[in-house]
Structures are given as C-alpha cells and as structure tokens.
PDB file of C-alpha atoms in Angstrom:
ATOM      1  CA  MET A   1      16.240   5.265   3.992  1.00  0.00           C
ATOM      2  CA  ARG A   2      17.841   3.035   6.594  1.00  0.00           C
ATOM      3  CA  TYR A   3      15.813   0.452   8.502  1.00  0.00           C
ATOM      4  CA  ALA A   4      17.063  -1.615  11.415  1.00  0.00           C
ATOM      5  CA  ARG A   5      15.840  -3.939  14.130  1.00  0.00           C
ATOM      6  CA  LEU A   6      16.722  -3.097  17.712  1.00  0.00           C
ATOM      7  CA  CYS A   7      16.237  -4.807  21.044  1.00  0.00           C
ATOM      8  CA  VAL A   8      14.185  -2.344  23.104  1.00  0.00           C
ATOM      9  CA  GLY A   9      12.771  -3.332  26.469  1.00  0.00           C
ATOM     10  CA  GLY A  10      13.594  -6.959  25.796  1.00  0.00           C
ATOM     11  CA  ARG A  11      11.743  -7.175  22.471  1.00  0.00           C
ATOM     12  CA  ALA A  12      12.606  -6.715  18.815  1.00  0.00           C
ATOM     13  CA  VAL A  13      11.434  -3.404  17.320  1.00  0.00           C
ATOM     14  CA  TRP A  14      11.884  -2.053  13.810  1.00  0.00           C
ATOM     15  CA  GLY A  15      13.377   1.406  13.479  1.00  0.00           C
ATOM     16  CA  ARG A  16      14.161   4.110  10.934  1.00  0.00           C
ATOM     17  CA  VAL A  17      17.788   5.126  11.440  1.00  0.00           C
ATOM     18  CA  GLY A  18      18.797   8.789  11.488  1.00  0.00           C
ATOM     19  CA  GLU A  19      22.126  10.496  12.139  1.00  0.00           C
ATOM     20  CA  ARG A  20      21.658  10.602  15.920  1.00  0.00           C
ATOM     21  CA  ASP A  21      18.393   8.854  16.731  1.00  0.00           C
ATOM     22  CA  VAL A  22      16.360   5.844  15.663  1.00  0.00           C
ATOM     23  CA  GLN A  23      12.616   6.292  15.193  1.00  0.00           C
ATOM     24  CA  LEU A  24      10.865   3.191  16.527  1.00  0.00           C
ATOM     25  CA  LEU A  25       8.148   1.795  14.256  1.00  0.00           C
ATOM     26  CA  SER A  26       4.883   0.004  14.917  1.00  0.00           C
ATOM     27  CA  GLY A  27       5.732  -2.800  12.501  1.00  0.00           C
ATOM     28  CA  SER A  28       7.926  -3.991   9.685  1.00  0.00           C
ATOM     29  CA  PRO A  29       8.386  -1.815   6.575  1.00  0.00           C
ATOM     30  CA  LEU A  30       8.379  -5.098   4.620  1.00  0.00           C
ATOM     31  CA  GLU A  31       4.773  -5.864   5.519  1.00  0.00           C
ATOM     32  CA  GLY A  32       1.878  -4.384   3.593  1.00  0.00           C
ATOM     33  CA  PRO A  33       1.426  -1.254   1.477  1.00  0.00           C
ATOM     34  CA  THR A  34       1.038   1.100   4.463  1.00  0.00           C
ATOM     35  CA  ALA A  35       4.133   2.505   6.175  1.00  0.00           C
ATOM     36  CA  PRO A  36       4.310   1.688   9.899  1.00  0.00           C
ATOM     37  CA  ASP A  37       3.708   4.454  12.427  1.00  0.00           C
ATOM     38  CA  VAL A  38       6.438   6.058  14.539  1.00  0.00           C
ATOM     39  CA  ILE A  39       5.898   5.003  18.164  1.00  0.00           C
ATOM     40  CA  GLY A  40       8.971   6.479  19.838  1.00  0.00           C
ATOM     41  CA  THR A  41      12.611   7.459  19.518  1.00  0.00           C
ATOM     42  CA  VAL A  42      15.847   6.148  21.031  1.00  0.00           C
ATOM     43  CA  PRO A  43      19.407   7.476  20.732  1.00  0.00           C
ATOM     44  CA  ARG A  44      21.448   5.752  18.054  1.00  0.00           C
ATOM     45  CA  ALA A  45      24.475   5.683  20.354  1.00  0.00           C
ATOM     46  CA  GLY A  46      24.280   2.662  22.593  1.00  0.00           C
ATOM     47  CA  ALA A  47      21.530   0.959  20.572  1.00  0.00           C
ATOM     48  CA  HIS A  48      21.324  -2.840  20.795  1.00  0.00           C
ATOM     49  CA  TRP A  49      21.394  -3.821  17.135  1.00  0.00           C
ATOM     50  CA  LEU A  50      19.753  -7.032  15.992  1.00  0.00           C
ATOM     51  CA  PRO A  51      20.110  -8.621  12.541  1.00  0.00           C
ATOM     52  CA  PRO A  52      18.115  -6.188  10.376  1.00  0.00           C
ATOM     53  CA  VAL A  53      15.797  -8.958   9.188  1.00  0.00           C
ATOM     54  CA  VAL A  54      15.134 -12.578  10.139  1.00  0.00           C
ATOM     55  CA  PRO A  55      14.688 -14.147   6.703  1.00  0.00           C
ATOM     56  CA  PRO A  56      12.007 -16.669   5.797  1.00  0.00           C
ATOM     57  CA  VAL A  57      14.710 -18.210   3.574  1.00  0.00           C
ATOM     58  CA  PHE A  58      18.448 -17.509   3.903  1.00  0.00           C
ATOM     59  CA  TYR A  59      20.049 -17.883   0.450  1.00  0.00           C
ATOM     60  CA  ALA A  60      23.823 -17.757  -0.011  1.00  0.00           C
ATOM     61  CA  VAL A  61      26.000 -17.634  -3.121  1.00  0.00           C
ATOM     62  CA  GLY A  62      29.471 -19.182  -3.282  1.00  0.00           C
ATOM     63  CA  MET A  63      32.394 -18.747  -5.668  1.00  0.00           C
ATOM     64  CA  ASN A  64      30.962 -15.623  -7.263  1.00  0.00           C
ATOM     65  CA  TYR A  65      34.087 -13.443  -7.610  1.00  0.00           C
ATOM     66  CA  PRO A  66      36.758 -14.266 -10.219  1.00  0.00           C
ATOM     67  CA  ARG A  67      39.693 -13.692  -7.857  1.00  0.00           C
ATOM     68  CA  HIS A  68      38.206 -15.951  -5.186  1.00  0.00           C
ATOM     69  CA  ILE A  69      37.577 -18.643  -7.798  1.00  0.00           C
ATOM     70  CA  ALA A  70      41.180 -18.390  -9.030  1.00  0.00           C
ATOM     71  CA  HIS A  71      42.570 -18.546  -5.482  1.00  0.00           C
ATOM     72  CA  ALA A  72      40.497 -21.652  -4.744  1.00  0.00           C
ATOM     73  CA  LYS A  73      41.492 -23.194  -8.102  1.00  0.00           C
ATOM     74  CA  ALA A  74      37.808 -23.813  -8.718  1.00  0.00           C
ATOM     75  CA  ALA A  75      35.782 -23.820 -11.912  1.00  0.00           C
ATOM     76  CA  THR A  76      33.918 -20.657 -12.837  1.00  0.00           C
ATOM     77  CA  PRO A  77      30.154 -21.206 -12.414  1.00  0.00           C
ATOM     78  CA  GLU A  78      28.290 -21.596 -15.688  1.00  0.00           C
ATOM     79  CA  ARG A  79      24.963 -20.444 -14.228  1.00  0.00           C
ATOM     80  CA  PRO A  80      23.734 -18.835 -11.011  1.00  0.00           C
ATOM     81  CA  GLU A  81      23.307 -21.305  -8.163  1.00  0.00           C
ATOM     82  CA  VAL A  82      22.641 -20.844  -4.443  1.00  0.00           C
ATOM     83  CA  GLY A  83      22.946 -22.671  -1.160  1.00  0.00           C
ATOM     84  CA  TYR A  84      21.256 -22.101   2.164  1.00  0.00           C
ATOM     85  CA  ARG A  85      22.303 -20.965   5.617  1.00  0.00           C
ATOM     86  CA  ALA A  86      20.619 -21.240   9.007  1.00  0.00           C
ATOM     87  CA  ASN A  87      18.939 -18.368  10.850  1.00  0.00           C
ATOM     88  CA  ASN A  88      20.420 -19.500  14.177  1.00  0.00           C
ATOM     89  CA  ALA A  89      23.810 -18.366  12.841  1.00  0.00           C
ATOM     90  CA  LEU A  90      22.650 -14.737  12.534  1.00  0.00           C
ATOM     91  CA  THR A  91      23.871 -12.107  14.947  1.00  0.00           C
ATOM     92  CA  GLY A  92      23.795  -8.324  14.874  1.00  0.00           C
ATOM     93  CA  HIS A  93      26.165  -5.391  14.606  1.00  0.00           C
ATOM     94  CA  LEU A  94      28.522  -5.143  17.627  1.00  0.00           C
ATOM     95  CA  SER A  95      27.521  -8.580  18.941  1.00  0.00           C
ATOM     96  CA  PRO A  96      30.334 -11.118  19.322  1.00  0.00           C
ATOM     97  CA  ILE A  97      31.366 -13.809  16.889  1.00  0.00           C
ATOM     98  CA  VAL A  98      31.977 -16.752  19.202  1.00  0.00           C
ATOM     99  CA  LYS A  99      34.665 -19.205  18.110  1.00  0.00           C
ATOM    100  CA  PRO A 100      33.762 -22.688  19.421  1.00  0.00           C
ATOM    101  CA  ALA A 101      36.415 -24.177  21.701  1.00  0.00           C
ATOM    102  CA  GLU A 102      36.668 -27.257  19.434  1.00  0.00           C
ATOM    103  CA  VAL A 103      37.585 -25.273  16.318  1.00  0.00           C
ATOM    104  CA  THR A 104      41.157 -25.669  15.085  1.00  0.00           C
ATOM    105  CA  GLY A 105      42.807 -24.402  11.928  1.00  0.00           C
ATOM    106  CA  ARG A 106      41.571 -21.564   9.774  1.00  0.00           C
ATOM    107  CA  PHE A 107      38.702 -19.515  11.185  1.00  0.00           C
ATOM    108  CA  GLU A 108      37.849 -16.994   8.502  1.00  0.00           C
ATOM    109  CA  ALA A 109      35.742 -13.959   7.677  1.00  0.00           C
ATOM    110  CA  GLU A 110      34.300 -13.207   4.235  1.00  0.00           C
ATOM    111  CA  PRO A 111      32.786  -9.752   3.567  1.00  0.00           C
ATOM    112  CA  GLU A 112      29.551  -9.924   1.570  1.00  0.00           C
ATOM    113  CA  LEU A 113      26.853  -7.749   0.055  1.00  0.00           C
ATOM    114  CA  VAL A 114      23.353  -8.889   1.045  1.00  0.00           C
ATOM    115  CA  ALA A 115      20.168  -8.242  -0.947  1.00  0.00           C
ATOM    116  CA  VAL A 116      16.897  -8.070   1.007  1.00  0.00           C
ATOM    117  CA  ILE A 117      13.805  -9.091  -0.971  1.00  0.00           C
ATOM    118  CA  GLY A 118      10.760  -6.826  -0.673  1.00  0.00           C
ATOM    119  CA  ARG A 119       7.999  -8.646  -2.575  1.00  0.00           C
ATOM    120  CA  THR A 120       6.784 -12.110  -3.548  1.00  0.00           C
ATOM    121  CA  LEU A 121       8.441 -13.377  -6.735  1.00  0.00           C
ATOM    122  CA  ARG A 122       7.954 -16.362  -9.028  1.00  0.00           C
ATOM    123  CA  ARG A 123       9.476 -16.633 -12.510  1.00  0.00           C
ATOM    124  CA  ALA A 124      10.780 -13.086 -12.356  1.00  0.00           C
ATOM    125  CA  GLY A 125      12.501 -11.326 -15.219  1.00  0.00           C
ATOM    126  CA  HIS A 126      15.530  -9.077 -14.670  1.00  0.00           C
ATOM    127  CA  ALA A 127      13.457  -5.882 -14.439  1.00  0.00           C
ATOM    128  CA  GLU A 128      11.127  -7.424 -11.887  1.00  0.00           C
ATOM    129  CA  ALA A 129      14.109  -8.784  -9.937  1.00  0.00           C
ATOM    130  CA  ARG A 130      15.607  -5.286  -9.687  1.00  0.00           C
ATOM    131  CA  GLU A 131      12.324  -3.803  -8.520  1.00  0.00           C
ATOM    132  CA  ALA A 132      11.849  -6.546  -5.934  1.00  0.00           C
ATOM    133  CA  ILE A 133      14.920  -5.666  -3.886  1.00  0.00           C
ATOM    134  CA  PHE A 134      13.803  -3.722  -0.840  1.00  0.00           C
ATOM    135  CA  GLY A 135      17.330  -2.741   0.134  1.00  0.00           C
ATOM    136  CA  TRP A 136      20.870  -3.840   0.914  1.00  0.00           C
ATOM    137  CA  THR A 137      22.773  -4.796   4.008  1.00  0.00           C
ATOM    138  CA  ILE A 138      26.163  -6.302   4.895  1.00  0.00           C
ATOM    139  CA  GLY A 139      27.100  -9.848   5.872  1.00  0.00           C
ATOM    140  CA  ASN A 140      30.188 -11.520   7.290  1.00  0.00           C
ATOM    141  CA  ASP A 141      30.347 -15.183   6.255  1.00  0.00           C
ATOM    142  CA  VAL A 142      32.390 -16.746   9.061  1.00  0.00           C
ATOM    143  CA  SER A 143      33.681 -20.256   8.387  1.00  0.00           C
ATOM    144  CA  ALA A 144      35.532 -22.950  10.345  1.00  0.00           C
ATOM    145  CA  ARG A 145      37.560 -24.447   7.500  1.00  0.00           C
ATOM    146  CA  THR A 146      38.634 -27.662   9.242  1.00  0.00           C
ATOM    147  CA  TRP A 147      34.986 -28.526   9.873  1.00  0.00           C
ATOM    148  CA  GLN A 148      34.159 -27.518   6.288  1.00  0.00           C
ATOM    149  CA  HIS A 149      36.654 -30.067   4.967  1.00  0.00           C
ATOM    150  CA  GLN A 150      35.771 -32.785   7.497  1.00  0.00           C
ATOM    151  CA  ASP A 151      31.990 -32.748   7.059  1.00  0.00           C
ATOM    152  CA  ARG A 152      29.799 -33.772   4.130  1.00  0.00           C
ATOM    153  CA  THR A 153      27.811 -30.520   4.462  1.00  0.00           C
ATOM    154  CA  PHE A 154      28.286 -27.008   5.855  1.00  0.00           C
ATOM    155  CA  TRP A 155      25.996 -27.767   8.810  1.00  0.00           C
ATOM    156  CA  ARG A 156      28.438 -26.562  11.484  1.00  0.00           C
ATOM    157  CA  SER A 157      31.307 -24.990   9.539  1.00  0.00           C
ATOM    158  CA  LYS A 158      29.129 -22.117   8.351  1.00  0.00           C
ATOM    159  CA  ASN A 159      25.952 -22.421  10.435  1.00  0.00           C
ATOM    160  CA  SER A 160      27.144 -22.501  14.038  1.00  0.00           C
ATOM    161  CA  ASP A 161      25.687 -19.866  16.346  1.00  0.00           C
ATOM    162  CA  THR A 162      27.022 -16.319  15.645  1.00  0.00           C
ATOM    163  CA  PHE A 163      28.777 -17.348  12.385  1.00  0.00           C
ATOM    164  CA  LYS A 164      26.666 -14.987  10.255  1.00  0.00           C
ATOM    165  CA  PRO A 165      26.804 -11.368  11.465  1.00  0.00           C
ATOM    166  CA  MET A 166      24.470  -9.173   9.397  1.00  0.00           C
ATOM    167  CA  GLY A 167      23.727  -5.452   9.570  1.00  0.00           C
ATOM    168  CA  PRO A 168      23.855  -2.869  10.868  1.00  0.00           C
ATOM    169  CA  TRP A 169      20.771  -1.853   8.866  1.00  0.00           C
ATOM    170  CA  ILE A 170      19.054  -2.111   5.487  1.00  0.00           C
ATOM    171  CA  GLU A 171      19.876   0.771   3.126  1.00  0.00           C
ATOM    172  CA  THR A 172      17.120   1.308   0.550  1.00  0.00           C
ATOM    173  CA  ASP A 173      18.698   4.100  -1.509  1.00  0.00           C
ATOM    174  CA  VAL A 174      22.074   3.002  -2.904  1.00  0.00           C
ATOM    175  CA  ASP A 175      23.524   1.579  -6.115  1.00  0.00           C
ATOM    176  CA  ALA A 176      25.043  -1.348  -4.261  1.00  0.00           C
ATOM    177  CA  LEU A 177      26.907  -2.818  -7.216  1.00  0.00           C
ATOM    178  CA  ALA A 178      28.810   0.436  -7.756  1.00  0.00           C
ATOM    179  CA  ARG A 179      30.303   0.421  -4.241  1.00  0.00           C
ATOM    180  CA  THR A 180      33.553  -0.848  -2.678  1.00  0.00           C
ATOM    181  CA  THR A 181      33.773  -3.572  -0.034  1.00  0.00           C
ATOM    182  CA  THR A 182      36.510  -3.283   2.596  1.00  0.00           C
ATOM    183  CA  LEU A 183      37.511  -5.735   5.329  1.00  0.00           C
ATOM    184  CA  ARG A 184      39.473  -4.556   8.364  1.00  0.00           C
ATOM    185  CA  ILE A 185      40.881  -6.527  11.276  1.00  0.00           C
ATOM    186  CA  ASN A 186      41.643  -4.409  14.347  1.00  0.00           C
ATOM    187  CA  GLY A 187      41.453  -1.306  12.178  1.00  0.00           C
ATOM    188  CA  VAL A 188      43.990  -2.583   9.617  1.00  0.00           C
ATOM    189  CA  GLU A 189      42.719  -3.000   6.061  1.00  0.00           C
ATOM    190  CA  ARG A 190      43.085  -6.595   4.920  1.00  0.00           C
ATOM    191  CA  ALA A 191      40.955  -6.647   1.768  1.00  0.00           C
ATOM    192  CA  ARG A 192      39.320  -4.220  -0.640  1.00  0.00           C
ATOM    193  CA  PHE A 193      37.433  -5.002  -3.845  1.00  0.00           C
ATOM    194  CA  PRO A 194      34.725  -3.634  -6.155  1.00  0.00           C
ATOM    195  CA  THR A 195      31.440  -4.919  -4.737  1.00  0.00           C
ATOM    196  CA  GLY A 196      29.896  -5.442  -8.153  1.00  0.00           C
ATOM    197  CA  ASP A 197      32.796  -7.440  -9.658  1.00  0.00           C
ATOM    198  CA  MET A 198      30.710 -10.639  -9.626  1.00  0.00           C
ATOM    199  CA  VAL A 199      30.359 -13.533 -12.032  1.00  0.00           C
ATOM    200  CA  PHE A 200      26.554 -13.327 -11.672  1.00  0.00           C
ATOM    201  CA  ASP A 201      24.866 -10.354 -10.015  1.00  0.00           C
ATOM    202  CA  PRO A 202      21.917 -10.480  -7.568  1.00  0.00           C
ATOM    203  CA  TYR A 203      19.370 -10.060 -10.354  1.00  0.00           C
ATOM    204  CA  ASP A 204      20.795 -13.021 -12.287  1.00  0.00           C
ATOM    205  CA  HIS A 205      20.444 -15.139  -9.160  1.00  0.00           C
ATOM    206  CA  ILE A 206      16.894 -13.978  -8.439  1.00  0.00           C
ATOM    207  CA  VAL A 207      15.826 -14.805 -11.995  1.00  0.00           C
ATOM    208  CA  GLU A 208      17.329 -18.299 -11.672  1.00  0.00           C
ATOM    209  CA  ILE A 209      15.987 -18.943  -8.161  1.00  0.00           C
ATOM    210  CA  THR A 210      12.441 -17.930  -9.039  1.00  0.00           C
ATOM    211  CA  LYS A 211      12.294 -20.337 -11.958  1.00  0.00           C
ATOM    212  CA  HIS A 212      11.935 -23.017  -9.303  1.00  0.00           C
ATOM    213  CA  LEU A 213      11.281 -21.398  -5.913  1.00  0.00           C
ATOM    214  CA  THR A 214       9.016 -18.595  -4.712  1.00  0.00           C
ATOM    215  CA  MET A 215      10.893 -15.775  -2.987  1.00  0.00           C
ATOM    216  CA  HIS A 216       9.162 -13.831  -0.237  1.00  0.00           C
ATOM    217  CA  PRO A 217       9.544 -10.446   1.481  1.00  0.00           C
ATOM    218  CA  GLY A 218      12.377 -10.634   3.967  1.00  0.00           C
ATOM    219  CA  ASP A 219      14.313 -13.362   2.171  1.00  0.00           C
ATOM    220  CA  VAL A 220      18.018 -12.521   1.977  1.00  0.00           C
ATOM    221  CA  LEU A 221      20.578 -13.334  -0.699  1.00  0.00           C
ATOM    222  CA  TRP A 222      24.244 -13.202   0.361  1.00  0.00           C
ATOM    223  CA  MET A 223      26.384 -12.568  -2.694  1.00  0.00           C
ATOM    224  CA  GLY A 224      29.777 -14.097  -1.887  1.00  0.00           C
ATOM    225  CA  ALA A 225      33.172 -12.456  -1.370  1.00  0.00           C
ATOM    226  CA  GLU A 226      36.377 -11.850  -3.284  1.00  0.00           C
ATOM    227  CA  SER A 227      38.663 -12.323  -0.266  1.00  0.00           C
ATOM    228  CA  THR A 228      38.865 -14.110   3.078  1.00  0.00           C
ATOM    229  CA  CYS A 229      40.812 -13.300   6.235  1.00  0.00           C
ATOM    230  CA  HIS A 230      41.797 -15.338   9.297  1.00  0.00           C
ATOM    231  CA  LEU A 231      40.269 -14.382  12.656  1.00  0.00           C
ATOM    232  CA  GLU A 232      41.528 -14.890  16.186  1.00  0.00           C
ATOM    233  CA  PRO A 233      39.767 -14.372  19.527  1.00  0.00           C
ATOM    234  CA  GLY A 234      40.436 -10.804  20.606  1.00  0.00           C
ATOM    235  CA  ASP A 235      40.115  -9.426  17.080  1.00  0.00           C
ATOM    236  CA  THR A 236      37.518  -6.926  15.948  1.00  0.00           C
ATOM    237  CA  VAL A 237      36.401  -7.408  12.342  1.00  0.00           C
ATOM    238  CA  ASP A 238      34.814  -4.585  10.357  1.00  0.00           C
ATOM    239  CA  VAL A 239      33.103  -5.036   6.988  1.00  0.00           C
ATOM    240  CA  GLU A 240      32.373  -1.764   5.201  1.00  0.00           C
ATOM    241  CA  ILE A 241      30.466  -1.209   1.994  1.00  0.00           C
ATOM    242  CA  ASP A 242      30.536   2.497   1.295  1.00  0.00           C
ATOM    243  CA  GLY A 243      27.083   3.965   0.947  1.00  0.00           C
ATOM    244  CA  ILE A 244      25.618   1.208   3.131  1.00  0.00           C
ATOM    245  CA  GLY A 245      27.570   1.222   6.390  1.00  0.00           C
ATOM    246  CA  VAL A 246      30.010  -0.685   8.591  1.00  0.00           C
ATOM    247  CA  LEU A 247      29.267  -4.038  10.225  1.00  0.00           C
ATOM    248  CA  SER A 248      31.548  -4.495  13.236  1.00  0.00           C
ATOM    249  CA  ASN A 249      31.904  -7.526  15.516  1.00  0.00           C
ATOM    250  CA  PRO A 250      34.400  -8.618  18.187  1.00  0.00           C
ATOM    251  CA  VAL A 251      35.671 -12.197  18.107  1.00  0.00           C
ATOM    252  CA  LEU A 252      35.569 -14.151  21.365  1.00  0.00           C
ATOM    253  CA  LEU A 253      36.520 -17.681  22.348  1.00  0.00           C
ATOM    254  CA  GLU A 254      33.641 -19.818  23.595  1.00  0.00           C
ATOM    255  CA  GLY A 255      33.461 -19.678  27.379  1.00  0.00           C
ATOM    256  CA  ASN A 256      35.066 -16.224  27.515  1.00  0.00           C
ATOM    257  CA  HIS A 257      31.889 -14.196  26.990  1.00  0.00           C
ATOM    258  CA  SER A 258      28.818 -13.323  29.027  1.00  0.00           C
TER     259      SER A 258
END
C-alpha cells in the first residue's frame, strides 16, 4: 500500500495512492487501530504532493555506507548513532530545492532510504523494531558544504528551508533493504548502489535509539547515502529506490522562484 499527503483545497489530506487516482482519507493511517474512511478521489496526475509525513522527531544517520566512509577518510562507526534534522527543511515531491543566494562552493544531494515508524517504542529488540516500521519513503539530504565546514553545527548547512525533500509516498509492502538506490541529475545516472549495503541497518539504529529515547508513530529515520552529487540551479534531481518510487525535485536559485 502507498500512502501520501496531498494539498487539496489549501489543506493537507492523507491519501491512498493508486495507479491513476489517489483516494482521499478522513485521517492518518498512522493514528489508531481503525483505518480511515475514503472521503473522495483526485487524479494522481497533477497532484500537489506534500512530504508524506511531518515527523514528531526527524532522526538522521551519517556515515553509514562503507564507500562513503572511505571517500570521506572517516572512521567506521563502532555502534549506531543518530543526529537530528529540522522539519522546516522538508519539502515534497516535485517542489523546488531552493539554493540560498549566499551559498558558495559545493551544494550536494545525497539519496537516502527513510524508515517511517508506526508505533510507540521503548527498549525495542530487533524483532519489535522490524514490526514497528510502518513503511518506507525516499529522502534527498541536500547540503551546503561551505556552511557545513564553517559552522559548529549543521543548523543551516543541512536544515535550511527545502533542503530535505521527502516522498513521494510511504510504501508499506517492500523489502527496502533488498532494493537499489539510483541518483539522476537531468536524467543522467550519477550514482547507483545497493540500498541495504549499510554498516548498521534501520533495525540496529532503532534498537540503539530506544535504549534512551521513546520513538513515536510518524518519526522518520533517514539512513544515509553511499554517494553525493553536486547540484546547480536549473538541475532536476531524481532519487529512485526501486519498489518504492522516484522522488523528483527541480533546483532553483533563491529569488528565481514564485
């Protein structure tokens, strides 16, 4: 099943995504034991896609693929650890990534698998962690590298508005770790890697997180990337994970968008 959030009539509405249409739902499939009712239908073509969930907590993993670690000349993590990102950075499928006018140097995309949590968890074991994942979506971790190296934290380099496209939907029926992640710029493939080729998988991270923190329905866990790719205004960046979908976003320079 594929679930999305759309802007319909100026408000956010959950939907169940079909081949041609999206069934609009009375509420979130993440809330409560009862499935929401169908309240209408809209064509899938031309839909205004929102981030498929607005997370209570936005967790993000770094340096989780061996090739990325080697390229960065970094140490391989000895245990699962996470950071945090800001919800203001989220944007949806087909919405623009806006490069701030002040950004110089490398402006990069990183294609990531995203786990969406479906139940409350504390001190979870691996089996419980697997069962707690509601579904999977796709993220693009956009970074302004000059800011990343100038600042003490990632507050603007990774958390500026529009720097975290996510979507287009949540896929609930896929073996996400057996898929392939592909990054394309203007239709040209720039990176391809096995999605599951991680140092620590999502379940390892959930077990470690919930030793100390309670996870809640709607929390998201971005799993890192093997490769990065430079972006320029005018580009269109596509992140595909087969079996989940394609997240596509144009890149615009600040001041050159409506």
